[in-house]
mmCIF file of C-alpha atoms in Angstrom:
data_model
loop_
_atom_site.group_PDB
_atom_site.id
_atom_site.type_symbol
_atom_site.label_atom_id
_atom_site.label_comp_id
_atom_site.label_asym_id
_atom_site.label_seq_id
_atom_site.Cartn_x
_atom_site.Cartn_y
_atom_site.Cartn_z
ATOM 1 C CA LEU A 205 34.297 54.239 112.298
ATOM 2 C CA ASP A 206 36.790 55.115 109.615
ATOM 3 C CA THR A 207 40.118 53.825 110.864
ATOM 4 C CA ALA A 208 43.475 53.763 109.165
ATOM 5 C CA THR A 209 44.756 50.579 107.612
ATOM 6 C CA GLY A 210 46.081 48.259 110.296
ATOM 7 C CA SER A 211 44.561 50.167 113.241
ATOM 8 C CA VAL A 212 42.460 48.422 115.887
ATOM 9 C CA MET A 213 40.229 49.655 118.724
ATOM 10 C CA ALA A 214 39.443 47.288 121.580
ATOM 11 C CA LEU A 215 37.841 47.096 125.004
ATOM 12 C CA HIS A 216 39.525 44.964 127.686
ATOM 13 C CA ARG A 217 38.928 44.137 131.252
ATOM 14 C CA ARG A 218 41.631 45.215 133.649
ATOM 15 C CA ASP A 219 42.863 41.635 133.827
ATOM 16 C CA GLY A 220 43.529 41.746 130.055
ATOM 17 C CA VAL A 221 40.572 39.760 128.781
ATOM 18 C CA LEU A 222 39.352 41.101 125.449
ATOM 19 C CA VAL A 223 35.698 42.194 125.557
ATOM 20 C CA SER A 224 35.221 43.797 122.170
ATOM 21 C CA ARG A 225 37.315 44.677 119.096
ATOM 22 C CA PHE A 226 36.853 46.820 116.035
ATOM 23 C CA PRO A 227 37.205 45.791 113.351
ATOM 24 C CA ALA A 228 35.959 42.428 114.445
ATOM 25 C CA HIS A 229 38.256 39.449 114.272
ATOM 26 C CA THR A 230 37.020 35.859 114.671
ATOM 27 C CA ASN A 231 40.192 34.739 116.399
ATOM 28 C CA ALA A 232 40.317 37.742 118.765
ATOM 29 C CA ALA A 233 37.123 37.239 120.803
ATOM 30 C CA GLU A 234 37.677 36.382 124.443
ATOM 31 C CA LYS A 235 41.442 36.408 123.939
ATOM 32 C CA SER A 236 43.323 37.677 126.881
ATOM 33 C CA TRP A 237 46.419 39.959 127.172
ATOM 34 C CA PRO A 238 47.099 39.206 130.836
ATOM 35 C CA GLY A 239 50.651 38.174 130.010
ATOM 36 C CA SER A 240 51.426 41.344 128.173
ATOM 37 C CA GLU A 241 53.535 44.125 129.678
ATOM 38 C CA LEU A 242 50.598 46.488 129.254
ATOM 39 C CA PHE A 243 48.366 44.726 131.800
ATOM 40 C CA ARG A 244 51.156 43.498 134.053
ATOM 41 C CA SER A 245 52.896 46.791 134.793
ATOM 42 C CA SER A 246 51.951 49.716 132.517
ATOM 43 C CA LEU A 247 48.437 50.159 134.004
ATOM 44 C CA ALA A 248 49.724 50.031 137.533
ATOM 45 C CA PRO A 249 51.278 53.511 137.832
ATOM 46 C CA ALA A 250 48.948 55.337 135.423
ATOM 47 C CA ASP A 251 45.491 55.057 133.946
ATOM 48 C CA GLY A 252 46.640 55.843 130.411
ATOM 49 C CA GLY A 253 49.596 56.118 128.079
ATOM 50 C CA THR A 254 51.273 54.507 125.091
ATOM 51 C CA ASP A 255 53.234 51.313 124.679
ATOM 52 C CA ARG A 256 54.607 48.927 122.088
ATOM 53 C CA GLN A 257 53.176 45.403 122.363
ATOM 54 C CA VAL A 258 52.876 42.173 120.391
ATOM 55 C CA SER A 259 49.170 41.552 119.898
ATOM 56 C CA PRO A 260 47.912 38.074 120.915
ATOM 57 C CA SER A 261 45.280 38.485 118.191
ATOM 58 C CA ASP A 262 47.590 38.549 115.168
ATOM 59 C CA GLY A 263 51.033 38.064 116.704
ATOM 60 C CA GLN A 264 52.355 41.351 115.242
ATOM 61 C CA ARG A 265 53.934 44.311 117.000
ATOM 62 C CA HIS A 266 51.558 47.212 117.577
ATOM 63 C CA ILE A 267 51.857 50.721 118.909
ATOM 64 C CA VAL A 268 49.181 50.886 121.598
ATOM 65 C CA ALA A 269 47.473 53.853 123.274
ATOM 66 C CA TYR A 270 45.366 52.919 126.313
ATOM 67 C CA ARG A 271 43.049 54.586 128.800
ATOM 68 C CA ALA A 272 41.291 53.105 131.887
ATOM 69 C CA LEU A 273 37.584 54.022 131.960
ATOM 70 C CA GLY A 274 37.273 55.677 135.359
ATOM 71 C CA ASP A 275 35.520 53.554 137.951
ATOM 72 C CA TYR A 276 34.680 50.865 135.423
ATOM 73 C CA PRO A 277 36.930 47.820 135.356
ATOM 74 C CA LEU A 278 37.531 48.372 131.675
ATOM 75 C CA VAL A 279 40.462 49.570 129.564
ATOM 76 C CA PHE A 280 40.048 51.102 126.114
ATOM 77 C CA THR A 281 42.939 50.573 123.697
ATOM 78 C CA THR A 282 43.642 51.699 120.184
ATOM 79 C CA SER A 283 46.555 50.264 118.335
ATOM 80 C CA MET A 284 48.162 50.293 114.950
ATOM 81 C CA LEU A 285 50.598 47.991 113.297
ATOM 82 C CA GLU A 286 54.068 49.348 113.881
ATOM 83 C CA SER A 287 54.997 48.689 110.265
ATOM 84 C CA ALA A 288 51.945 50.652 109.058
ATOM 85 C CA ALA A 289 52.548 53.492 111.502
ATOM 86 C CA LEU A 290 56.171 53.806 110.433
ATOM 87 C CA LEU A 291 55.530 53.292 106.707
ATOM 88 C CA GLY A 292 55.473 57.024 105.978
ATOM 89 C CA TRP A 293 58.533 57.567 108.105
ATOM 90 C CA HIS A 294 60.372 54.737 106.326
ATOM 91 C CA ARG A 295 59.447 56.233 102.967
ATOM 92 C CA GLN A 296 60.609 59.665 104.135
ATOM 93 C CA MET A 297 63.846 58.214 105.461
ATOM 94 C CA THR A 298 64.368 56.397 102.174
ATOM 95 C CA VAL A 299 63.930 59.646 100.261
ATOM 96 C CA ILE A 300 66.243 61.438 102.690
ATOM 97 C CA ALA A 301 68.810 58.645 102.386
ATOM 98 C CA VAL A 302 68.690 58.842 98.586
ATOM 99 C CA LEU A 303 69.018 62.610 98.683
ATOM 100 C CA ALA A 304 71.842 62.337 101.203
ATOM 101 C CA LEU A 305 73.581 59.818 98.966
ATOM 102 C CA LYS A 306 73.224 62.127 95.981
ATOM 103 C CA ALA A 307 74.449 65.102 98.007
ATOM 104 C CA THR A 308 77.392 63.051 99.255
ATOM 105 C CA LEU A 309 78.186 62.019 95.698
ATOM 106 C CA CYS A 310 78.019 65.655 94.575
ATOM 107 C CA ILE A 311 80.273 66.709 97.447
ATOM 108 C CA VAL A 312 82.733 63.965 96.561
ATOM 109 C CA LEU A 313 82.734 65.025 92.899
ATOM 110 C CA VAL A 314 83.145 68.710 93.790
ATOM 111 C CA GLY A 315 85.884 67.824 96.264
ATOM 112 C CA TRP A 316 87.640 65.736 93.647
ATOM 113 C CA ALA A 317 87.395 68.591 91.126
ATOM 114 C CA LEU A 318 88.686 71.087 93.701
ATOM 115 C CA LEU A 319 91.505 68.718 94.604
ATOM 116 C CA ARG A 320 92.505 68.417 90.945
ATOM 117 C CA HIS A 321 92.329 72.196 90.582
ATOM 118 C CA ALA A 322 94.398 72.683 93.739
ATOM 119 C CA ARG A 323 97.000 70.201 92.505
ATOM 120 C CA ARG A 324 97.183 71.996 89.165
ATOM 121 C CA GLU A 325 97.576 75.316 90.954
ATOM 122 C CA GLU A 326 100.281 73.835 93.172
ATOM 123 C CA ALA A 327 102.087 72.567 90.088
ATOM 124 C CA MET A 328 101.781 75.978 88.422
ATOM 125 C CA VAL A 329 102.966 77.771 91.563
ATOM 126 C CA ALA A 330 105.891 75.366 91.872
ATOM 127 C CA ALA A 331 106.805 75.944 88.211
ATOM 128 C CA LEU A 332 106.536 79.713 88.625
ATOM 129 C CA ARG A 333 108.572 79.583 91.818
ATOM 130 C CA GLU A 334 111.246 77.529 90.086
ATOM 131 C CA ALA A 335 111.298 79.930 87.118
ATOM 132 C CA LYS A 336 111.499 82.895 89.503
ATOM 133 C CA GLU A 337 114.365 81.298 91.410
ATOM 134 C CA ARG A 338 116.209 80.603 88.164
ATOM 135 C CA ALA A 339 115.684 84.182 87.030
ATOM 136 C CA GLU A 340 116.893 85.485 90.383
ATOM 137 C CA ILE A 341 119.954 83.236 90.249
ATOM 138 C CA ALA A 342 120.702 84.410 86.707
ATOM 139 C CA GLY A 343 120.158 88.036 87.727
ATOM 140 C CA ARG A 344 122.435 87.687 90.734
ATOM 141 C CA ALA A 345 125.082 85.994 88.604
ATOM 142 C CA LYS A 346 124.923 88.857 86.091
ATOM 143 C CA SER A 347 125.020 91.497 88.792
ATOM 144 C CA ASP A 348 127.841 89.738 90.642
ATOM 145 C CA PHE A 349 129.830 89.458 87.423
ATOM 146 C CA LEU A 350 129.406 93.136 86.576
ATOM 147 C CA ALA A 351 130.076 94.254 90.127
ATOM 148 C CA ASN A 352 133.266 92.182 90.318
ATOM 149 C CA MET A 353 134.479 93.490 86.950
ATOM 150 C CA SER A 354 134.845 97.040 88.248
ATOM 151 C CA HIS A 355 138.631 96.945 88.502
ATOM 152 C CA GLU A 356 139.161 94.991 85.273
ATOM 153 C CA LEU A 357 137.043 97.403 83.230
ATOM 154 C CA ARG A 358 138.085 100.699 84.760
ATOM 155 C CA THR A 359 141.857 100.127 84.930
ATOM 156 C CA PRO A 360 142.507 99.965 81.148
ATOM 157 C CA LEU A 361 140.118 102.863 80.524
ATOM 158 C CA ASN A 362 141.956 105.026 83.042
ATOM 159 C CA ALA A 363 145.220 104.138 81.310
ATOM 160 C CA ILE A 364 143.776 105.152 77.917
ATOM 161 C CA LEU A 365 142.516 108.422 79.365
ATOM 162 C CA GLY A 366 145.827 109.191 81.052
ATOM 163 C CA PHE A 367 147.978 108.498 78.019
ATOM 164 C CA SER A 368 145.633 110.265 75.588
ATOM 165 C CA GLU A 369 145.558 113.340 77.834
ATOM 166 C CA ALA A 370 149.366 113.344 78.185
ATOM 167 C CA MET A 371 149.833 113.024 74.414
ATOM 168 C CA ARG A 372 147.192 115.668 73.699
ATOM 169 C CA ASP A 373 148.862 118.137 76.040
ATOM 170 C CA GLY A 374 152.350 117.431 74.586
ATOM 171 C CA TYR A 375 153.917 115.796 77.643
ATOM 172 C CA LEU A 376 155.195 112.904 75.491
ATOM 173 C CA GLY A 377 156.405 115.102 72.673
ATOM 174 C CA PRO A 378 154.939 117.584 70.211
ATOM 175 C CA LEU A 379 151.968 116.560 68.050
ATOM 176 C CA SER A 380 150.449 118.103 65.020
ATOM 177 C CA ILE A 381 147.121 119.893 65.349
ATOM 178 C CA LYS A 382 145.357 116.973 63.671
ATOM 179 C CA GLN A 383 146.991 114.489 66.044
ATOM 180 C CA GLN A 384 145.978 116.654 69.007
ATOM 181 C CA ASP A 385 142.379 116.575 67.708
ATOM 182 C CA TYR A 386 142.589 112.784 67.469
ATOM 183 C CA MET A 387 143.888 112.554 71.040
ATOM 184 C CA GLY A 388 141.049 114.865 72.157
ATOM 185 C CA ASP A 389 138.489 112.599 70.453
ATOM 186 C CA ILE A 390 140.042 109.543 72.098
ATOM 187 C CA HIS A 391 139.964 111.250 75.494
ATOM 188 C CA ARG A 392 136.313 112.325 75.112
ATOM 189 C CA ALA A 393 135.265 108.884 73.897
ATOM 190 C CA GLY A 394 137.158 107.226 76.761
ATOM 191 C CA THR A 395 135.583 109.592 79.286
ATOM 192 C CA HIS A 396 132.133 108.805 77.930
ATOM 193 C CA LEU A 397 132.860 105.064 77.999
ATOM 194 C CA LEU A 398 134.183 105.294 81.564
ATOM 195 C CA ALA A 399 131.007 107.089 82.636
ATOM 196 C CA LEU A 400 128.934 104.405 80.917
ATOM 197 C CA VAL A 401 130.895 101.615 82.618
ATOM 198 C CA GLY A 402 130.485 103.402 85.948
ATOM 199 C CA ASP A 403 126.720 103.690 85.493
ATOM 200 C CA VAL A 404 126.389 100.024 84.497
ATOM 201 C CA LEU A 405 128.463 98.904 87.478
ATOM 202 C CA ASP A 406 126.498 101.134 89.859
ATOM 203 C CA MET A 407 123.226 99.687 88.538
ATOM 204 C CA ALA A 408 124.625 96.172 88.942
ATOM 205 C CA LYS A 409 125.604 96.938 92.535
ATOM 206 C CA VAL A 410 122.110 98.247 93.228
ATOM 207 C CA ASP A 411 120.529 95.115 91.722
ATOM 208 C CA ALA A 412 122.932 92.854 93.657
ATOM 209 C CA ARG A 413 122.288 94.854 96.859
ATOM 210 C CA LYS A 414 126.016 95.516 97.140
ATOM 211 C CA MET A 415 125.794 99.295 97.144
ATOM 212 C CA ASP A 416 127.384 100.069 100.515
ATOM 213 C CA LEU A 417 127.262 103.605 101.844
ATOM 214 C CA GLN A 418 130.227 105.291 103.552
ATOM 215 C CA GLU A 419 128.153 107.731 105.571
ATOM 216 C CA ALA A 420 129.613 110.725 107.360
ATOM 217 C CA ARG A 421 128.560 114.171 108.561
ATOM 218 C CA THR A 422 128.420 116.252 105.381
ATOM 219 C CA ASP A 423 128.111 119.997 104.838
ATOM 220 C CA LEU A 424 125.190 120.312 102.427
ATOM 221 C CA ALA A 425 126.116 123.827 101.264
ATOM 222 C CA ASP A 426 129.631 122.709 100.288
ATOM 223 C CA LEU A 427 128.203 119.634 98.583
ATOM 224 C CA ILE A 428 125.859 121.777 96.461
ATOM 225 C CA ALA A 429 128.682 124.193 95.572
ATOM 226 C CA ASP A 430 130.961 121.332 94.483
ATOM 227 C CA SER A 431 128.217 119.787 92.367
ATOM 228 C CA LEU A 432 127.443 123.097 90.668
ATOM 229 C CA ASN A 433 131.139 123.570 89.889
ATOM 230 C CA LEU A 434 131.204 120.183 88.151
ATOM 231 C CA VAL A 435 128.480 121.240 85.697
ATOM 232 C CA ALA A 436 129.471 124.914 85.430
ATOM 233 C CA ASP A 437 131.422 124.489 82.171
ATOM 234 C CA GLN A 438 128.599 122.494 80.627
ATOM 235 C CA ALA A 439 126.072 125.154 81.673
ATOM 236 C CA GLN A 440 128.254 127.974 80.345
ATOM 237 C CA LYS A 441 128.577 126.321 76.952
ATOM 238 C CA ALA A 442 124.760 125.920 76.861
ATOM 239 C CA ARG A 443 124.309 129.577 77.883
ATOM 240 C CA LEU A 444 122.426 128.659 81.052
ATOM 241 C CA ALA A 445 122.334 130.394 84.418
ATOM 242 C CA LEU A 446 122.887 128.391 87.606
ATOM 243 C CA ARG A 447 121.022 129.577 90.696
ATOM 244 C CA THR A 448 121.007 128.478 94.328
ATOM 245 C CA THR A 449 118.548 129.256 97.139
ATOM 246 C CA LEU A 450 119.557 128.161 100.641
ATOM 247 C CA PRO A 451 117.958 128.786 104.043
ATOM 248 C CA PRO A 452 119.836 130.950 106.593
ATOM 249 C CA ARG A 453 121.075 127.839 108.371
ATOM 250 C CA VAL A 454 121.823 124.862 106.154
ATOM 251 C CA PRO A 455 121.874 121.661 108.227
ATOM 252 C CA ASN A 456 124.557 119.040 107.950
ATOM 253 C CA LEU A 457 123.511 115.668 106.583
ATOM 254 C CA TRP A 458 124.507 112.157 107.616
ATOM 255 C CA VAL A 459 125.026 110.755 104.105
ATOM 256 C CA ASP A 460 127.614 109.216 101.820
ATOM 257 C CA PRO A 461 129.154 112.409 100.356
ATOM 258 C CA LEU A 462 130.370 110.668 97.183
ATOM 259 C CA ARG A 463 126.976 109.154 96.421
ATOM 260 C CA MET A 464 125.146 112.345 97.413
ATOM 261 C CA ARG A 465 127.338 114.309 95.014
ATOM 262 C CA GLN A 466 126.551 111.701 92.337
ATOM 263 C CA ILE A 467 122.824 112.261 92.925
ATOM 264 C CA LEU A 468 123.150 116.022 92.560
ATOM 265 C CA VAL A 469 125.436 115.864 89.517
ATOM 266 C CA ASN A 470 123.091 113.413 87.753
ATOM 267 C CA LEU A 471 120.101 115.685 88.318
ATOM 268 C CA LEU A 472 122.034 118.836 87.370
ATOM 269 C CA SER A 473 123.501 117.222 84.240
ATOM 270 C CA ASN A 474 120.033 116.172 83.063
ATOM 271 C CA ALA A 475 118.699 119.653 83.765
ATOM 272 C CA VAL A 476 121.518 121.325 81.820
ATOM 273 C CA LYS A 477 121.313 118.814 78.989
ATOM 274 C CA PHE A 478 117.601 119.296 78.318
ATOM 275 C CA THR A 479 117.260 123.037 78.944
ATOM 276 C CA PRO A 480 117.307 125.379 75.905
ATOM 277 C CA PRO A 481 119.800 128.291 75.800
ATOM 278 C CA GLU A 482 119.106 131.364 77.922
ATOM 279 C CA GLY A 483 117.276 129.221 80.487
ATOM 280 C CA HIS A 484 118.302 128.529 84.053
ATOM 281 C CA VAL A 485 118.844 125.628 86.454
ATOM 282 C CA ALA A 486 118.197 126.122 90.168
ATOM 283 C CA VAL A 487 119.062 124.205 93.334
ATOM 284 C CA ASP A 488 116.839 124.948 96.337
ATOM 285 C CA VAL A 489 117.036 123.649 99.898
ATOM 286 C CA ILE A 490 113.715 123.776 101.761
ATOM 287 C CA ILE A 491 113.067 122.816 105.380
ATOM 288 C CA GLU A 492 109.538 121.416 105.640
ATOM 289 C CA GLU A 493 107.218 122.105 108.578
ATOM 290 C CA ASN A 494 107.644 118.523 109.831
ATOM 291 C CA GLY A 495 111.427 119.007 109.968
ATOM 292 C CA SER A 496 112.256 117.010 106.846
ATOM 293 C CA LEU A 497 114.558 118.439 104.186
ATOM 294 C CA ARG A 498 113.652 118.841 100.525
ATOM 295 C CA LEU A 499 116.482 119.269 98.026
ATOM 296 C CA SER A 500 115.050 120.541 94.745
ATOM 297 C CA VAL A 501 116.676 120.735 91.312
ATOM 298 C CA SER A 502 114.507 122.664 88.862
ATOM 299 C CA ASP A 503 114.990 123.954 85.336
ATOM 300 C CA THR A 504 113.226 125.742 82.481
ATOM 301 C CA GLY A 505 113.746 122.818 80.137
ATOM 302 C CA ILE A 506 111.462 120.876 77.819
ATOM 303 C CA GLY A 507 109.848 118.815 80.598
ATOM 304 C CA MET A 508 108.367 115.316 80.474
ATOM 305 C CA THR A 509 104.893 113.821 80.330
ATOM 306 C CA PRO A 510 103.846 111.338 83.067
ATOM 307 C CA ASP A 511 104.427 108.449 80.633
ATOM 308 C CA GLN A 512 107.884 109.759 79.828
ATOM 309 C CA VAL A 513 108.696 110.043 83.543
ATOM 310 C CA THR A 514 107.834 106.350 83.937
ATOM 311 C CA ILE A 515 110.121 105.442 81.034
ATOM 312 C CA ALA A 516 112.951 107.639 82.329
ATOM 313 C CA LEU A 517 112.912 105.852 85.703
ATOM 314 C CA GLU A 518 113.342 102.435 84.029
ATOM 315 C CA PRO A 519 116.936 101.173 83.567
ATOM 316 C CA PHE A 520 118.149 102.020 80.040
ATOM 317 C CA GLY A 521 114.880 103.851 79.402
ATOM 318 C CA GLN A 522 115.278 106.248 76.490
ATOM 319 C CA ILE A 523 112.729 108.969 75.725
ATOM 320 C CA ARG A 524 112.343 109.641 72.037
ATOM 321 C CA GLY A 525 111.389 113.068 70.784
ATOM 322 C CA PRO A 526 112.534 115.901 68.503
ATOM 323 C CA ALA A 527 114.277 117.728 71.339
ATOM 324 C CA MET A 528 115.927 114.600 72.753
ATOM 325 C CA THR A 529 117.333 112.751 69.755
ATOM 326 C CA ALA A 530 120.466 114.905 69.724
ATOM 327 C CA GLN A 531 121.228 114.240 73.396
ATOM 328 C CA GLU A 532 123.421 111.306 74.355
ATOM 329 C CA GLY A 533 122.785 109.205 77.406
ATOM 330 C CA THR A 534 122.735 105.679 78.777
ATOM 331 C CA GLY A 535 119.284 105.789 80.330
ATOM 332 C CA LEU A 536 120.757 104.931 83.726
ATOM 333 C CA GLY A 537 121.126 108.352 85.342
ATOM 334 C CA LEU A 538 117.659 108.689 86.843
ATOM 335 C CA PRO A 539 117.268 104.991 87.848
ATOM 336 C CA ILE A 540 120.629 105.128 89.671
ATOM 337 C CA THR A 541 119.714 108.470 91.265
ATOM 338 C CA CYS A 542 116.363 107.079 92.444
ATOM 339 C CA ALA A 543 118.056 103.963 93.878
ATOM 340 C CA LEU A 544 120.713 106.020 95.701
ATOM 341 C CA VAL A 545 118.070 108.327 97.176
ATOM 342 C CA GLU A 546 116.072 105.337 98.442
ATOM 343 C CA ILE A 547 119.198 103.680 99.886
ATOM 344 C CA HIS A 548 119.724 106.880 101.878
ATOM 345 C CA GLY A 549 116.134 106.602 103.162
ATOM 346 C CA GLY A 550 114.773 109.384 100.980
ATOM 347 C CA LYS A 551 112.297 109.592 98.129
ATOM 348 C CA LEU A 552 112.730 110.955 94.609
ATOM 349 C CA ARG A 553 109.760 112.858 93.202
ATOM 350 C CA ILE A 554 109.585 114.247 89.672
ATOM 351 C CA GLU A 555 107.168 117.026 88.803
ATOM 352 C CA SER A 556 107.113 118.241 85.204
ATOM 353 C CA ASN A 557 104.962 120.426 82.994
#
């Protein structure tokens, strides 16, 4: 028989006395296993099975499979050294343990690398957050300063405008024609500067979220008429026609009338400023099917490209071009208009060809 290394086949009597053994062993003949657990209890409930026993032949632990031979008072056993039987398993476990150790080491290294990366990201996020907070603090300080300077900046300008107008019109005594021209230049420059200061302060209030609305029920038709009157002289000098299209019933709006008039005047002034002579500027009120209201200011002017629209909506954005270099402006009209529309809960949309 070709048996594995360390395996033994034997024939015993039921009382445990060894009858025969293969391979033969000089010290095993006639040795008895009556004291072993196999012959004391394992054979009692069953005629076969497996067990782990210390062999009286070599004194080593074996894994034993046994079977009683029917009516014969004999028991056949085959056994194998436990160490030999588990050798392959031990080797496999050793390989698994080594692989597990390597995998654990890899996991530890990857975890360490991820931890370092996470700490770096946390440091970067903290630095960015700190920089953002500083920028926001600086922005709020700037906006608060500009917003709080409204009275200090506007009061002297109003005084300059009042006195220059009174001197120009001769209320403080007669002036020569040249002096009247000087007073007119001072008044125009002061008016332009006051408008610039007003735009800057309005933008600062928007940035500082201090633009409070004084909302009231407002007649939209009257608001449009007032706004058109404010740009009528400018349109007449540019030889432009002003048109209005209103629905049969113009609804009242719950808005800040001053800020709503500012929105309309800004849009109308831009339309008049950039429309060539003999063109027209129109104001249309349209009631949409969903019940919303669309207030449209259109013109036959030079128009803007999509890139130019993006620039025009940026604070202090100035569009450069042959038809625009001669036009003065602060670059704040459209950004302020867009902010005021959004504060009212509306949306500004620009379509240009």
